[in-house]
GROMACS .gro file of C-alpha atoms in nm:
model
  495
    1UNK     CA    1 -19.226 -21.622  -7.202
    2UNK     CA    2 -18.933 -21.822  -7.264
    3UNK     CA    3 -18.635 -21.780  -7.031
    4UNK     CA    4 -18.452 -21.539  -7.323
    5UNK     CA    5 -18.746 -21.341  -7.385
    6UNK     CA    6 -18.757 -21.298  -6.987
    7UNK     CA    7 -18.375 -21.194  -6.995
    8UNK     CA    8 -18.427 -20.944  -7.316
    9UNK     CA    9 -18.665 -20.825  -7.134
   10UNK     CA   10 -18.497 -20.625  -6.863
   11UNK     CA   11 -18.210 -20.576  -7.091
   12UNK     CA   12 -18.462 -20.414  -7.342
   13UNK     CA   13 -18.559 -20.129  -7.028
   14UNK     CA   14 -18.174 -20.075  -6.958
   15UNK     CA   15 -18.186 -20.080  -7.389
   16UNK     CA   16 -18.497 -19.739  -7.331
   17UNK     CA   17 -18.274 -19.582  -7.053
   18UNK     CA   18 -18.004 -19.557  -7.282
   19UNK     CA   19 -17.746 -19.777  -7.208
   20UNK     CA   20 -17.556 -19.992  -7.352
   21UNK     CA   21 -17.665 -20.370  -7.308
   22UNK     CA   22 -17.334 -20.527  -7.306
   23UNK     CA   23 -17.296 -20.381  -6.996
   24UNK     CA   24 -17.520 -20.557  -6.854
   25UNK     CA   25 -17.556 -20.900  -6.971
   26UNK     CA   26 -17.335 -21.103  -7.169
   27UNK     CA   27 -17.614 -21.159  -7.447
   28UNK     CA   28 -17.756 -20.775  -7.360
   29UNK     CA   29 -17.707 -20.717  -7.745
   30UNK     CA   30 -17.887 -21.046  -7.843
   31UNK     CA   31 -18.180 -20.867  -7.689
   32UNK     CA   32 -18.120 -20.549  -7.890
   33UNK     CA   33 -18.379 -20.688  -8.265
   34UNK     CA   34 -18.634 -20.813  -8.042
   35UNK     CA   35 -18.657 -20.502  -7.859
   36UNK     CA   36 -18.648 -20.252  -8.170
   37UNK     CA   37 -18.860 -20.520  -8.296
   38UNK     CA   38 -19.108 -20.499  -8.052
   39UNK     CA   39 -19.197 -20.843  -8.080
   40UNK     CA   40 -19.146 -20.891  -7.670
   41UNK     CA   41 -19.381 -20.788  -7.516
   42UNK     CA   42 -19.258 -20.674  -7.181
   43UNK     CA   43 -19.533 -20.635  -6.959
   44UNK     CA   44 -19.381 -20.482  -6.686
   45UNK     CA   45 -19.100 -20.238  -6.884
   46UNK     CA   46 -19.247 -19.848  -7.032
   47UNK     CA   47 -19.187 -19.781  -7.398
   48UNK     CA   48 -18.902 -19.809  -7.528
   49UNK     CA   49 -18.655 -19.476  -7.670
   50UNK     CA   50 -18.528 -19.617  -7.912
   51UNK     CA   51 -18.403 -19.273  -8.078
   52UNK     CA   52 -18.155 -19.347  -7.758
   53UNK     CA   53 -17.978 -19.572  -7.941
   54UNK     CA   54 -17.735 -19.468  -8.197
   55UNK     CA   55 -17.762 -19.724  -8.397
   56UNK     CA   56 -18.105 -19.750  -8.432
   57UNK     CA   57 -18.133 -19.537  -8.748
   58UNK     CA   58 -17.859 -19.512  -9.016
   59UNK     CA   59 -17.615 -19.308  -9.041
   60UNK     CA   60 -17.707 -18.923  -9.263
   61UNK     CA   61 -18.083 -18.976  -9.090
   62UNK     CA   62 -18.291 -18.890  -8.833
   63UNK     CA   63 -18.421 -19.125  -8.563
   64UNK     CA   64 -18.819 -19.028  -8.440
   65UNK     CA   65 -18.903 -19.217  -8.121
   66UNK     CA   66 -19.294 -19.355  -8.097
   67UNK     CA   67 -19.464 -19.570  -7.835
   68UNK     CA   68 -19.324 -19.884  -7.907
   69UNK     CA   69 -19.145 -19.762  -8.214
   70UNK     CA   70 -18.896 -19.543  -8.376
   71UNK     CA   71 -18.865 -19.393  -8.752
   72UNK     CA   72 -18.544 -19.301  -8.948
   73UNK     CA   73 -18.590 -19.033  -9.189
   74UNK     CA   74 -18.238 -18.921  -9.387
   75UNK     CA   75 -18.114 -18.612  -9.336
   76UNK     CA   76 -18.235 -18.360  -9.650
   77UNK     CA   77 -17.925 -18.398  -9.904
   78UNK     CA   78 -17.967 -18.787  -9.834
   79UNK     CA   79 -18.185 -19.025 -10.013
   80UNK     CA   80 -18.251 -19.309  -9.828
   81UNK     CA   81 -18.142 -19.622 -10.004
   82UNK     CA   82 -18.106 -20.004  -9.880
   83UNK     CA   83 -18.133 -19.912  -9.562
   84UNK     CA   84 -17.880 -19.676  -9.586
   85UNK     CA   85 -17.914 -19.278  -9.603
   86UNK     CA   86 -17.652 -19.227  -9.893
   87UNK     CA   87 -17.569 -18.780  -9.981
   88UNK     CA   88 -17.719 -18.677 -10.283
   89UNK     CA   89 -17.468 -18.502 -10.537
   90UNK     CA   90 -17.683 -18.177 -10.558
   91UNK     CA   91 -17.435 -18.051 -10.839
   92UNK     CA   92 -17.570 -18.337 -11.022
   93UNK     CA   93 -17.852 -18.129 -11.143
   94UNK     CA   94 -17.892 -17.784 -11.189
   95UNK     CA   95 -18.235 -17.760 -11.035
   96UNK     CA   96 -18.073 -17.883 -10.690
   97UNK     CA   97 -17.875 -17.601 -10.620
   98UNK     CA   98 -17.873 -17.196 -10.724
   99UNK     CA   99 -17.462 -17.057 -10.742
  100UNK     CA  100 -17.428 -16.694 -10.818
  101UNK     CA  101 -17.159 -16.614 -11.146
  102UNK     CA  102 -16.832 -16.730 -11.166
  103UNK     CA  103 -16.903 -16.964 -10.937
  104UNK     CA  104 -16.961 -17.349 -10.930
  105UNK     CA  105 -17.103 -17.664 -10.728
  106UNK     CA  106 -16.934 -17.873 -10.485
  107UNK     CA  107 -17.084 -18.138 -10.355
  108UNK     CA  108 -17.038 -18.192  -9.928
  109UNK     CA  109 -17.232 -18.443  -9.730
  110UNK     CA  110 -17.607 -18.420  -9.723
  111UNK     CA  111 -17.533 -18.031  -9.842
  112UNK     CA  112 -17.316 -17.805 -10.146
  113UNK     CA  113 -17.096 -17.518 -10.178
  114UNK     CA  114 -17.036 -17.239 -10.433
  115UNK     CA  115 -16.683 -17.211 -10.438
  116UNK     CA  116 -16.577 -16.890 -10.597
  117UNK     CA  117 -16.386 -16.966 -10.966
  118UNK     CA  118 -16.008 -16.968 -10.938
  119UNK     CA  119 -15.958 -16.575 -11.022
  120UNK     CA  120 -16.245 -16.451 -10.828
  121UNK     CA  121 -16.300 -16.396 -10.447
  122UNK     CA  122 -16.642 -16.450 -10.254
  123UNK     CA  123 -16.823 -16.071 -10.185
  124UNK     CA  124 -17.158 -16.177  -9.967
  125UNK     CA  125 -17.321 -16.393 -10.224
  126UNK     CA  126 -17.120 -16.280 -10.520
  127UNK     CA  127 -16.776 -16.358 -10.670
  128UNK     CA  128 -16.606 -16.077 -10.781
  129UNK     CA  129 -16.283 -16.104 -11.047
  130UNK     CA  130 -15.972 -16.094 -10.846
  131UNK     CA  131 -15.754 -15.844 -10.974
  132UNK     CA  132 -15.400 -16.077 -10.981
  133UNK     CA  133 -15.150 -15.759 -11.148
  134UNK     CA  134 -15.050 -15.624 -10.858
  135UNK     CA  135 -14.917 -15.964 -10.712
  136UNK     CA  136 -14.904 -16.153 -11.009
  137UNK     CA  137 -14.528 -16.303 -11.116
  138UNK     CA  138 -14.470 -16.210 -11.446
  139UNK     CA  139 -14.113 -16.212 -11.543
  140UNK     CA  140 -13.959 -15.931 -11.615
  141UNK     CA  141 -14.002 -15.786 -11.911
  142UNK     CA  142 -14.346 -15.821 -11.977
  143UNK     CA  143 -14.665 -15.609 -11.823
  144UNK     CA  144 -14.968 -15.807 -11.647
  145UNK     CA  145 -15.310 -15.760 -11.800
  146UNK     CA  146 -15.605 -15.820 -11.568
  147UNK     CA  147 -15.883 -16.071 -11.744
  148UNK     CA  148 -16.182 -16.203 -11.644
  149UNK     CA  149 -16.067 -16.444 -11.358
  150UNK     CA  150 -15.726 -16.500 -11.414
  151UNK     CA  151 -15.440 -16.243 -11.574
  152UNK     CA  152 -15.200 -16.244 -11.856
  153UNK     CA  153 -14.862 -16.202 -11.866
  154UNK     CA  154 -14.788 -16.021 -12.237
  155UNK     CA  155 -14.431 -15.991 -12.312
  156UNK     CA  156 -14.330 -15.625 -12.404
  157UNK     CA  157 -14.313 -15.458 -12.772
  158UNK     CA  158 -13.944 -15.636 -12.830
  159UNK     CA  159 -14.012 -15.998 -12.626
  160UNK     CA  160 -14.152 -16.333 -12.673
  161UNK     CA  161 -14.195 -16.596 -12.431
  162UNK     CA  162 -13.990 -16.862 -12.443
  163UNK     CA  163 -14.077 -17.076 -12.150
  164UNK     CA  164 -14.174 -16.814 -11.859
  165UNK     CA  165 -13.931 -16.559 -11.938
  166UNK     CA  166 -14.026 -16.299 -12.227
  167UNK     CA  167 -13.627 -16.268 -12.362
  168UNK     CA  168 -13.573 -16.003 -12.628
  169UNK     CA  169 -13.636 -16.021 -13.030
  170UNK     CA  170 -13.371 -15.987 -13.240
  171UNK     CA  171 -13.565 -15.775 -13.493
  172UNK     CA  172 -13.215 -15.725 -13.725
  173UNK     CA  173 -13.339 -16.057 -13.856
  174UNK     CA  174 -13.598 -15.941 -14.013
  175UNK     CA  175 -13.406 -15.764 -14.369
  176UNK     CA  176 -13.785 -15.546 -14.469
  177UNK     CA  177 -13.787 -15.422 -14.040
  178UNK     CA  178 -13.572 -15.111 -14.170
  179UNK     CA  179 -13.590 -14.892 -14.446
  180UNK     CA  180 -13.377 -14.896 -14.792
  181UNK     CA  181 -13.022 -14.704 -14.695
  182UNK     CA  182 -12.995 -14.809 -14.323
  183UNK     CA  183 -12.861 -15.033 -14.072
  184UNK     CA  184 -13.065 -15.208 -13.817
  185UNK     CA  185 -12.955 -15.173 -13.450
  186UNK     CA  186 -13.104 -15.415 -13.216
  187UNK     CA  187 -13.153 -15.298 -12.860
  188UNK     CA  188 -13.317 -15.446 -12.567
  189UNK     CA  189 -13.639 -15.493 -12.615
  190UNK     CA  190 -13.637 -15.256 -12.936
  191UNK     CA  191 -13.417 -15.161 -13.245
  192UNK     CA  192 -13.315 -14.842 -13.409
  193UNK     CA  193 -13.262 -14.839 -13.801
  194UNK     CA  194 -13.058 -14.524 -13.846
  195UNK     CA  195 -12.970 -14.382 -14.185
  196UNK     CA  196 -12.671 -14.514 -14.363
  197UNK     CA  197 -12.372 -14.246 -14.362
  198UNK     CA  198 -12.409 -13.975 -14.617
  199UNK     CA  199 -12.810 -14.021 -14.593
  200UNK     CA  200 -13.059 -13.845 -14.356
  201UNK     CA  201 -13.390 -13.941 -14.180
  202UNK     CA  202 -13.692 -13.801 -14.430
  203UNK     CA  203 -14.046 -13.945 -14.246
  204UNK     CA  204 -13.999 -14.347 -14.252
  205UNK     CA  205 -13.702 -14.309 -14.507
  206UNK     CA  206 -13.327 -14.251 -14.605
  207UNK     CA  207 -13.319 -13.997 -14.825
  208UNK     CA  208 -12.955 -13.908 -14.989
  209UNK     CA  209 -12.765 -13.673 -14.891
  210UNK     CA  210 -12.584 -13.425 -15.168
  211UNK     CA  211 -12.282 -13.309 -15.075
  212UNK     CA  212 -12.206 -13.098 -15.316
  213UNK     CA  213 -12.447 -12.833 -15.190
  214UNK     CA  214 -12.136 -12.771 -15.020
  215UNK     CA  215 -11.919 -12.601 -15.252
  216UNK     CA  216 -11.639 -12.671 -14.984
  217UNK     CA  217 -11.715 -13.016 -14.927
  218UNK     CA  218 -11.454 -13.067 -15.214
  219UNK     CA  219 -11.057 -12.910 -15.280
  220UNK     CA  220 -10.952 -12.680 -15.531
  221UNK     CA  221 -10.948 -12.846 -15.949
  222UNK     CA  222 -11.206 -13.121 -15.857
  223UNK     CA  223 -11.546 -13.164 -15.896
  224UNK     CA  224 -11.823 -13.292 -15.676
  225UNK     CA  225 -11.965 -13.570 -15.787
  226UNK     CA  226 -12.235 -13.688 -15.555
  227UNK     CA  227 -12.351 -14.073 -15.533
  228UNK     CA  228 -12.595 -14.236 -15.376
  229UNK     CA  229 -12.492 -14.199 -15.010
  230UNK     CA  230 -12.156 -14.070 -15.055
  231UNK     CA  231 -11.979 -13.807 -15.295
  232UNK     CA  232 -11.696 -13.815 -15.517
  233UNK     CA  233 -11.433 -13.535 -15.581
  234UNK     CA  234 -11.235 -13.592 -15.859
  235UNK     CA  235 -10.973 -13.359 -15.998
  236UNK     CA  236 -11.035 -13.174 -16.295
  237UNK     CA  237 -10.861 -13.226 -16.623
  238UNK     CA  238 -10.500 -13.195 -16.579
  239UNK     CA  239 -10.491 -13.237 -16.241
  240UNK     CA  240 -10.400 -13.563 -16.058
  241UNK     CA  241 -10.494 -13.649 -15.650
  242UNK     CA  242 -10.199 -13.504 -15.396
  243UNK     CA  243 -10.338 -13.680 -15.069
  244UNK     CA  244 -10.646 -13.406 -15.011
  245UNK     CA  245 -10.589 -13.200 -15.268
  246UNK     CA  246 -10.525 -13.218 -15.655
  247UNK     CA  247 -10.217 -13.076 -15.800
  248UNK     CA  248 -10.119 -13.000 -16.189
  249UNK     CA  249 -10.056 -13.219 -16.430
  250UNK     CA  250  -9.738 -13.125 -16.638
  251UNK     CA  251  -9.846 -13.319 -16.894
  252UNK     CA  252  -9.564 -13.202 -17.097
  253UNK     CA  253  -9.344 -13.449 -16.941
  254UNK     CA  254  -9.427 -13.673 -17.167
  255UNK     CA  255  -9.294 -13.629 -17.509
  256UNK     CA  256  -9.604 -13.756 -17.720
  257UNK     CA  257  -9.820 -13.530 -17.545
  258UNK     CA  258  -9.798 -13.287 -17.852
  259UNK     CA  259  -9.724 -13.352 -18.252
  260UNK     CA  260  -9.390 -13.317 -18.385
  261UNK     CA  261  -9.257 -12.951 -18.474
  262UNK     CA  262  -9.464 -12.835 -18.208
  263UNK     CA  263  -9.355 -12.716 -17.881
  264UNK     CA  264  -9.542 -12.797 -17.569
  265UNK     CA  265  -9.621 -12.583 -17.289
  266UNK     CA  266  -9.752 -12.659 -16.955
  267UNK     CA  267 -10.041 -12.376 -16.866
  268UNK     CA  268 -10.269 -12.491 -16.476
  269UNK     CA  269 -10.444 -12.789 -16.547
  270UNK     CA  270 -10.431 -12.784 -16.922
  271UNK     CA  271 -10.188 -12.737 -17.141
  272UNK     CA  272 -10.095 -12.605 -17.521
  273UNK     CA  273  -9.895 -12.776 -17.823
  274UNK     CA  274  -9.795 -12.403 -18.030
  275UNK     CA  275  -9.661 -12.476 -18.366
  276UNK     CA  276  -9.292 -12.394 -18.377
  277UNK     CA  277  -9.218 -12.118 -18.644
  278UNK     CA  278  -9.197 -12.203 -18.959
  279UNK     CA  279  -9.486 -12.452 -18.911
  280UNK     CA  280  -9.887 -12.358 -18.926
  281UNK     CA  281 -10.183 -12.597 -18.704
  282UNK     CA  282 -10.358 -12.860 -18.931
  283UNK     CA  283 -10.605 -13.021 -18.722
  284UNK     CA  284 -10.385 -13.169 -18.439
  285UNK     CA  285 -10.052 -13.201 -18.648
  286UNK     CA  286  -9.843 -12.931 -18.783
  287UNK     CA  287  -9.790 -12.866 -19.129
  288UNK     CA  288  -9.478 -12.759 -19.230
  289UNK     CA  289  -9.554 -12.356 -19.444
  290UNK     CA  290  -9.411 -12.337 -19.744
  291UNK     CA  291  -9.248 -12.015 -19.724
  292UNK     CA  292  -9.177 -12.003 -20.107
  293UNK     CA  293  -9.488 -12.009 -20.210
  294UNK     CA  294  -9.503 -11.623 -20.125
  295UNK     CA  295  -9.144 -11.583 -20.062
  296UNK     CA  296  -8.940 -11.386 -20.356
  297UNK     CA  297  -8.516 -11.458 -20.313
  298UNK     CA  298  -8.312 -11.205 -20.516
  299UNK     CA  299  -8.223 -11.225 -20.868
  300UNK     CA  300  -7.953 -11.529 -20.973
  301UNK     CA  301  -8.086 -11.789 -20.638
  302UNK     CA  302  -8.395 -12.014 -20.610
  303UNK     CA  303  -8.561 -12.028 -20.246
  304UNK     CA  304  -8.544 -12.399 -20.113
  305UNK     CA  305  -8.847 -12.486 -19.858
  306UNK     CA  306  -8.732 -12.673 -19.581
  307UNK     CA  307  -8.887 -12.807 -19.238
  308UNK     CA  308  -9.006 -12.473 -19.028
  309UNK     CA  309  -8.807 -12.221 -19.223
  310UNK     CA  310  -8.641 -12.172 -19.578
  311UNK     CA  311  -8.347 -12.085 -19.806
  312UNK     CA  312  -8.184 -11.928 -20.100
  313UNK     CA  313  -8.005 -12.081 -20.222
  314UNK     CA  314  -7.773 -11.897 -20.544
  315UNK     CA  315  -7.817 -12.038 -20.865
  316UNK     CA  316  -7.495 -12.253 -20.981
  317UNK     CA  317  -7.255 -12.024 -21.136
  318UNK     CA  318  -7.351 -11.808 -20.863
  319UNK     CA  319  -7.190 -11.757 -20.525
  320UNK     CA  320  -7.314 -11.570 -20.228
  321UNK     CA  321  -7.191 -11.239 -20.113
  322UNK     CA  322  -7.405 -11.046 -19.863
  323UNK     CA  323  -7.702 -11.094 -19.977
  324UNK     CA  324  -7.692 -11.102 -20.280
  325UNK     CA  325  -7.590 -11.351 -20.584
  326UNK     CA  326  -7.306 -11.253 -20.767
  327UNK     CA  327  -7.165 -11.426 -21.112
  328UNK     CA  328  -6.886 -11.656 -21.108
  329UNK     CA  329  -6.573 -11.615 -21.371
  330UNK     CA  330  -6.539 -11.959 -21.411
  331UNK     CA  331  -6.314 -11.849 -21.633
  332UNK     CA  332  -6.046 -11.673 -21.406
  333UNK     CA  333  -5.962 -12.009 -21.165
  334UNK     CA  334  -5.851 -12.345 -21.430
  335UNK     CA  335  -5.982 -12.590 -21.181
  336UNK     CA  336  -6.345 -12.418 -21.238
  337UNK     CA  337  -6.346 -12.487 -21.613
  338UNK     CA  338  -6.232 -12.786 -21.871
  339UNK     CA  339  -6.240 -12.673 -22.244
  340UNK     CA  340  -6.105 -12.924 -22.518
  341UNK     CA  341  -5.807 -12.778 -22.711
  342UNK     CA  342  -5.854 -12.516 -22.984
  343UNK     CA  343  -6.106 -12.369 -22.775
  344UNK     CA  344  -6.105 -12.066 -22.537
  345UNK     CA  345  -6.265 -12.068 -22.165
  346UNK     CA  346  -6.633 -11.747 -22.247
  347UNK     CA  347  -6.760 -11.660 -21.933
  348UNK     CA  348  -7.134 -11.678 -21.883
  349UNK     CA  349  -7.398 -11.506 -21.623
  350UNK     CA  350  -7.398 -11.788 -21.433
  351UNK     CA  351  -7.168 -12.047 -21.614
  352UNK     CA  352  -6.896 -12.058 -21.904
  353UNK     CA  353  -6.880 -12.216 -22.237
  354UNK     CA  354  -6.569 -12.325 -22.502
  355UNK     CA  355  -6.552 -12.121 -22.771
  356UNK     CA  356  -6.326 -12.274 -23.032
  357UNK     CA  357  -6.039 -12.035 -23.130
  358UNK     CA  358  -6.046 -11.842 -23.483
  359UNK     CA  359  -5.981 -11.991 -23.756
  360UNK     CA  360  -6.135 -12.275 -23.603
  361UNK     CA  361  -6.513 -12.449 -23.642
  362UNK     CA  362  -6.679 -12.728 -23.470
  363UNK     CA  363  -6.902 -12.925 -23.231
  364UNK     CA  364  -6.979 -13.148 -22.899
  365UNK     CA  365  -6.629 -12.946 -22.798
  366UNK     CA  366  -6.460 -13.086 -23.100
  367UNK     CA  367  -6.227 -12.726 -23.307
  368UNK     CA  368  -6.108 -12.758 -23.613
  369UNK     CA  369  -5.934 -12.542 -23.806
  370UNK     CA  370  -6.095 -12.368 -24.065
  371UNK     CA  371  -6.024 -12.369 -24.456
  372UNK     CA  372  -5.982 -12.033 -24.628
  373UNK     CA  373  -6.034 -12.172 -24.986
  374UNK     CA  374  -6.364 -12.257 -24.795
  375UNK     CA  375  -6.401 -11.898 -24.635
  376UNK     CA  376  -6.354 -11.741 -24.903
  377UNK     CA  377  -6.634 -11.943 -25.170
  378UNK     CA  378  -6.886 -11.930 -24.879
  379UNK     CA  379  -6.811 -11.523 -24.912
  380UNK     CA  380  -6.851 -11.481 -25.239
  381UNK     CA  381  -7.136 -11.676 -25.331
  382UNK     CA  382  -7.316 -11.451 -25.027
  383UNK     CA  383  -7.167 -11.137 -25.244
  384UNK     CA  384  -7.309 -11.285 -25.578
  385UNK     CA  385  -7.656 -11.335 -25.411
  386UNK     CA  386  -7.637 -11.017 -25.272
  387UNK     CA  387  -7.555 -10.865 -25.591
  388UNK     CA  388  -7.847 -11.020 -25.843
  389UNK     CA  389  -8.065 -10.984 -25.557
  390UNK     CA  390  -8.030 -10.603 -25.588
  391UNK     CA  391  -8.012 -10.591 -25.992
  392UNK     CA  392  -8.357 -10.804 -25.958
  393UNK     CA  393  -8.507 -10.555 -25.728
  394UNK     CA  394  -8.355 -10.215 -25.949
  395UNK     CA  395  -8.483 -10.366 -26.248
  396UNK     CA  396  -8.845 -10.419 -26.073
  397UNK     CA  397  -8.881 -10.061 -26.001
  398UNK     CA  398  -8.746  -9.917 -26.304
  399UNK     CA  399  -8.981 -10.122 -26.482
  400UNK     CA  400  -9.247  -9.966 -26.244
  401UNK     CA  401  -9.163  -9.621 -26.261
  402UNK     CA  402  -9.128  -9.647 -26.657
  403UNK     CA  403  -9.543  -9.771 -26.609
  404UNK     CA  404  -9.634  -9.490 -26.408
  405UNK     CA  405  -9.509  -9.256 -26.632
  406UNK     CA  406  -9.642  -9.432 -26.924
  407UNK     CA  407 -10.040  -9.474 -26.770
  408UNK     CA  408 -10.014  -9.080 -26.539
  409UNK     CA  409  -9.894  -8.823 -26.878
  410UNK     CA  410  -9.743  -8.781 -27.176
  411UNK     CA  411  -9.604  -8.448 -27.114
  412UNK     CA  412  -9.415  -8.568 -26.809
  413UNK     CA  413  -9.178  -8.743 -27.041
  414UNK     CA  414  -8.862  -8.441 -26.940
  415UNK     CA  415  -8.982  -8.566 -26.582
  416UNK     CA  416  -8.963  -8.943 -26.659
  417UNK     CA  417  -8.636  -8.984 -26.829
  418UNK     CA  418  -8.461  -8.736 -26.511
  419UNK     CA  419  -8.593  -8.918 -26.292
  420UNK     CA  420  -8.505  -9.258 -26.441
  421UNK     CA  421  -8.146  -9.100 -26.515
  422UNK     CA  422  -8.206  -9.032 -26.126
  423UNK     CA  423  -8.286  -9.340 -26.037
  424UNK     CA  424  -8.001  -9.534 -26.242
  425UNK     CA  425  -7.794  -9.270 -26.048
  426UNK     CA  426  -7.886  -9.423 -25.728
  427UNK     CA  427  -7.863  -9.796 -25.831
  428UNK     CA  428  -7.501  -9.688 -25.962
  429UNK     CA  429  -7.448  -9.581 -25.606
  430UNK     CA  430  -7.614  -9.855 -25.424
  431UNK     CA  431  -7.389 -10.096 -25.607
  432UNK     CA  432  -7.095  -9.920 -25.573
  433UNK     CA  433  -7.144  -9.893 -25.175
  434UNK     CA  434  -7.252 -10.250 -25.165
  435UNK     CA  435  -6.901 -10.372 -25.388
  436UNK     CA  436  -6.663 -10.127 -25.132
  437UNK     CA  437  -6.815 -10.321 -24.862
  438UNK     CA  438  -6.784 -10.662 -24.946
  439UNK     CA  439  -6.424 -10.566 -25.069
  440UNK     CA  440  -6.360 -10.402 -24.730
  441UNK     CA  441  -6.474 -10.764 -24.574
  442UNK     CA  442  -6.289 -10.986 -24.815
  443UNK     CA  443  -5.963 -10.736 -24.707
  444UNK     CA  444  -6.059 -10.818 -24.300
  445UNK     CA  445  -6.062 -11.213 -24.404
  446UNK     CA  446  -5.799 -11.233 -24.561
  447UNK     CA  447  -5.525 -10.964 -24.308
  448UNK     CA  448  -5.681 -11.186 -24.045
  449UNK     CA  449  -5.577 -11.526 -24.231
  450UNK     CA  450  -5.226 -11.381 -24.287
  451UNK     CA  451  -5.191 -11.309 -23.915
  452UNK     CA  452  -5.285 -11.611 -23.848
  453UNK     CA  453  -5.180 -11.913 -24.100
  454UNK     CA  454  -4.952 -11.725 -24.271
  455UNK     CA  455  -5.008 -11.977 -24.529
  456UNK     CA  456  -4.861 -11.806 -24.880
  457UNK     CA  457  -5.092 -12.036 -25.138
  458UNK     CA  458  -5.414 -12.001 -24.944
  459UNK     CA  459  -5.312 -11.601 -24.961
  460UNK     CA  460  -5.280 -11.564 -25.334
  461UNK     CA  461  -5.650 -11.776 -25.357
  462UNK     CA  462  -5.800 -11.547 -25.196
  463UNK     CA  463  -5.660 -11.230 -25.362
  464UNK     CA  464  -5.799 -11.430 -25.727
  465UNK     CA  465  -6.086 -11.458 -25.563
  466UNK     CA  466  -6.138 -11.062 -25.442
  467UNK     CA  467  -6.049 -10.948 -25.807
  468UNK     CA  468  -6.299 -11.251 -25.944
  469UNK     CA  469  -6.545 -11.091 -25.760
  470UNK     CA  470  -6.468 -10.720 -25.793
  471UNK     CA  471  -6.500 -10.763 -26.166
  472UNK     CA  472  -6.835 -11.051 -26.154
  473UNK     CA  473  -6.979 -10.682 -25.991
  474UNK     CA  474  -6.843 -10.466 -26.282
  475UNK     CA  475  -6.978 -10.599 -26.542
  476UNK     CA  476  -7.340 -10.623 -26.337
  477UNK     CA  477  -7.389 -10.299 -26.348
  478UNK     CA  478  -7.269 -10.184 -26.626
  479UNK     CA  479  -7.514 -10.393 -26.783
  480UNK     CA  480  -7.806 -10.313 -26.542
  481UNK     CA  481  -7.687  -9.957 -26.656
  482UNK     CA  482  -7.727 -10.022 -27.040
  483UNK     CA  483  -8.082 -10.214 -26.950
  484UNK     CA  484  -8.167  -9.918 -26.774
  485UNK     CA  485  -8.046  -9.655 -27.042
  486UNK     CA  486  -8.206  -9.884 -27.334
  487UNK     CA  487  -8.531  -9.913 -27.122
  488UNK     CA  488  -8.559  -9.529 -27.113
  489UNK     CA  489  -8.510  -9.422 -27.438
  490UNK     CA  490  -8.741  -9.724 -27.568
  491UNK     CA  491  -9.019  -9.478 -27.371
  492UNK     CA  492  -8.830  -9.130 -27.536
  493UNK     CA  493  -8.844  -9.250 -27.915
  494UNK     CA  494  -9.225  -9.356 -27.847
  495UNK     CA  495  -9.357  -9.056 -27.669
   0.00000   0.00000   0.00000
C-alpha cells in the first residue's frame, strides 16, 4: 500500500462516516473514486455507507448501500440515461397517465399533474364546468351564455359585435325591414314600424284607412275621395275652395258661360241659361222663334219677324191707327202723290193711280186729247155690229119657228101666223129699244164733247153720224119686217 493509498484509507473512513473528506485532508477528494470503487482495501476500516454522500448517486435517484458498495436506482418518474436520471414525460404516453375528462396532463419532475381545462374546476377527482356568467365581464347590451368549459357574450337582439362592445344595429338601413306604407324608426337595440298617416296596423301590414266612411271628414258641397294613405275633398261642380269650405261659384260673372239670347241665372252649385223671351232652346243655343208662322196680323199689315220678337207693319199705303192699318188717301196730300199733266189722282186701297182726265187717253202716264170723230166712228161701228147680230138672231128664230110649225101640224097654221106676227112685233120692239139706247148714248157723248171741247166742227160731225146711224137702223128694221112677212106669206100659201 502506498503512502497515497494509506492516506486515502483514513479519508475513506471519514467519508463513510459522512464527513466531508476535504475537511480532513487536502487530498481527500482525490480518494473518493478509490473509496467508491472499493479498489482500495483498508484493512483497518469498516464498511463505508456510500449513500451518505449526496454525490454517490445522481440526482433524482435512490442510493442503496451494500457491504462495501452501494446502488443507485432512478426515482419513479425518472429513467437512467448516461449515469443520470432524467425525468420521464408521462404526458407523452397516453398509457402513462390517467386524467379525468375536461382536464389535461401537465408533466412535473418525476411525475405529472392533471389540471382541469380552462372553464373547469377540480371537484374531488373530477373536473366540473365553471359557470362564468355570474362574474363574466360581458359588455353592456349583451347576454352571457355559459358553455362547457367557457362562455360567450352574445349581443342582445338589435345589437352587433364591434370589437369587445355591443353597439346598436340601425335596422332601418334595410328597406325591407318594415312593411309597405310604414316608416322605420330605429330605437336603441330595436326598431319600430309605425304605419304612415292614413294607414292602420293590420297584423304585419299597414292597411289604408278609408277616411270617407266618416261623413263629417269633408265640408259641405264637396265629395270625399279616398286615396292610398290619405283623402281629398274636391269641391262639387259649381263650388270652389275657400279655406276649409266650398263656396258657391257665381258662373254668371263669366259672360261667355251662356249662349247668345239667353240670361244667366246663378243657382247654388250650378246655373241655368233660360232663353230670352222670343227664343227657344235648341241643343246648346237659343233659336229665334218665328212668331209669324203662327201669328196673324190685322188686315192690310204684314208680320215681320225680329230677333226675339215680331212686328205687324202696315202695308205700303196704309198707316197705323190703334191696332188697325187704315188706308192713306194720298190724293188729299199733294206731297204723297205725283201725277202727270192731263191726269187726276184717284185713291186706291193702299195706293193711288193717275187716270186721264175726260177727253184724254194714254198709257205710261202720258194722256192725249181724244178725237171726237174717232169716238163717233167707234160708236157707229159698235152699233152696226149689234144691229147685224140682232137681225141674224131674229132671222134664225123665225126660220126655226116656221120649220117647227111645218113639221108639227098643218092645222095650226093660224096659230103659226099669229105666233110669227107676235115674234115680228117683239123683234121690232127690241130693235126700237136698241136704237133708242144707241141714240141716248150718242146724245150723251155729244153733250160731253160740247161741254168739254166746245168745238163746233166736231159737233156737226157727231150730229151727222147720229142721223146716219138712225137711218141705217130704220132701214134694217124695215128689211127684217119684210123678210119675215114674206116668209109667213109663203108658209100660208103652202098650207
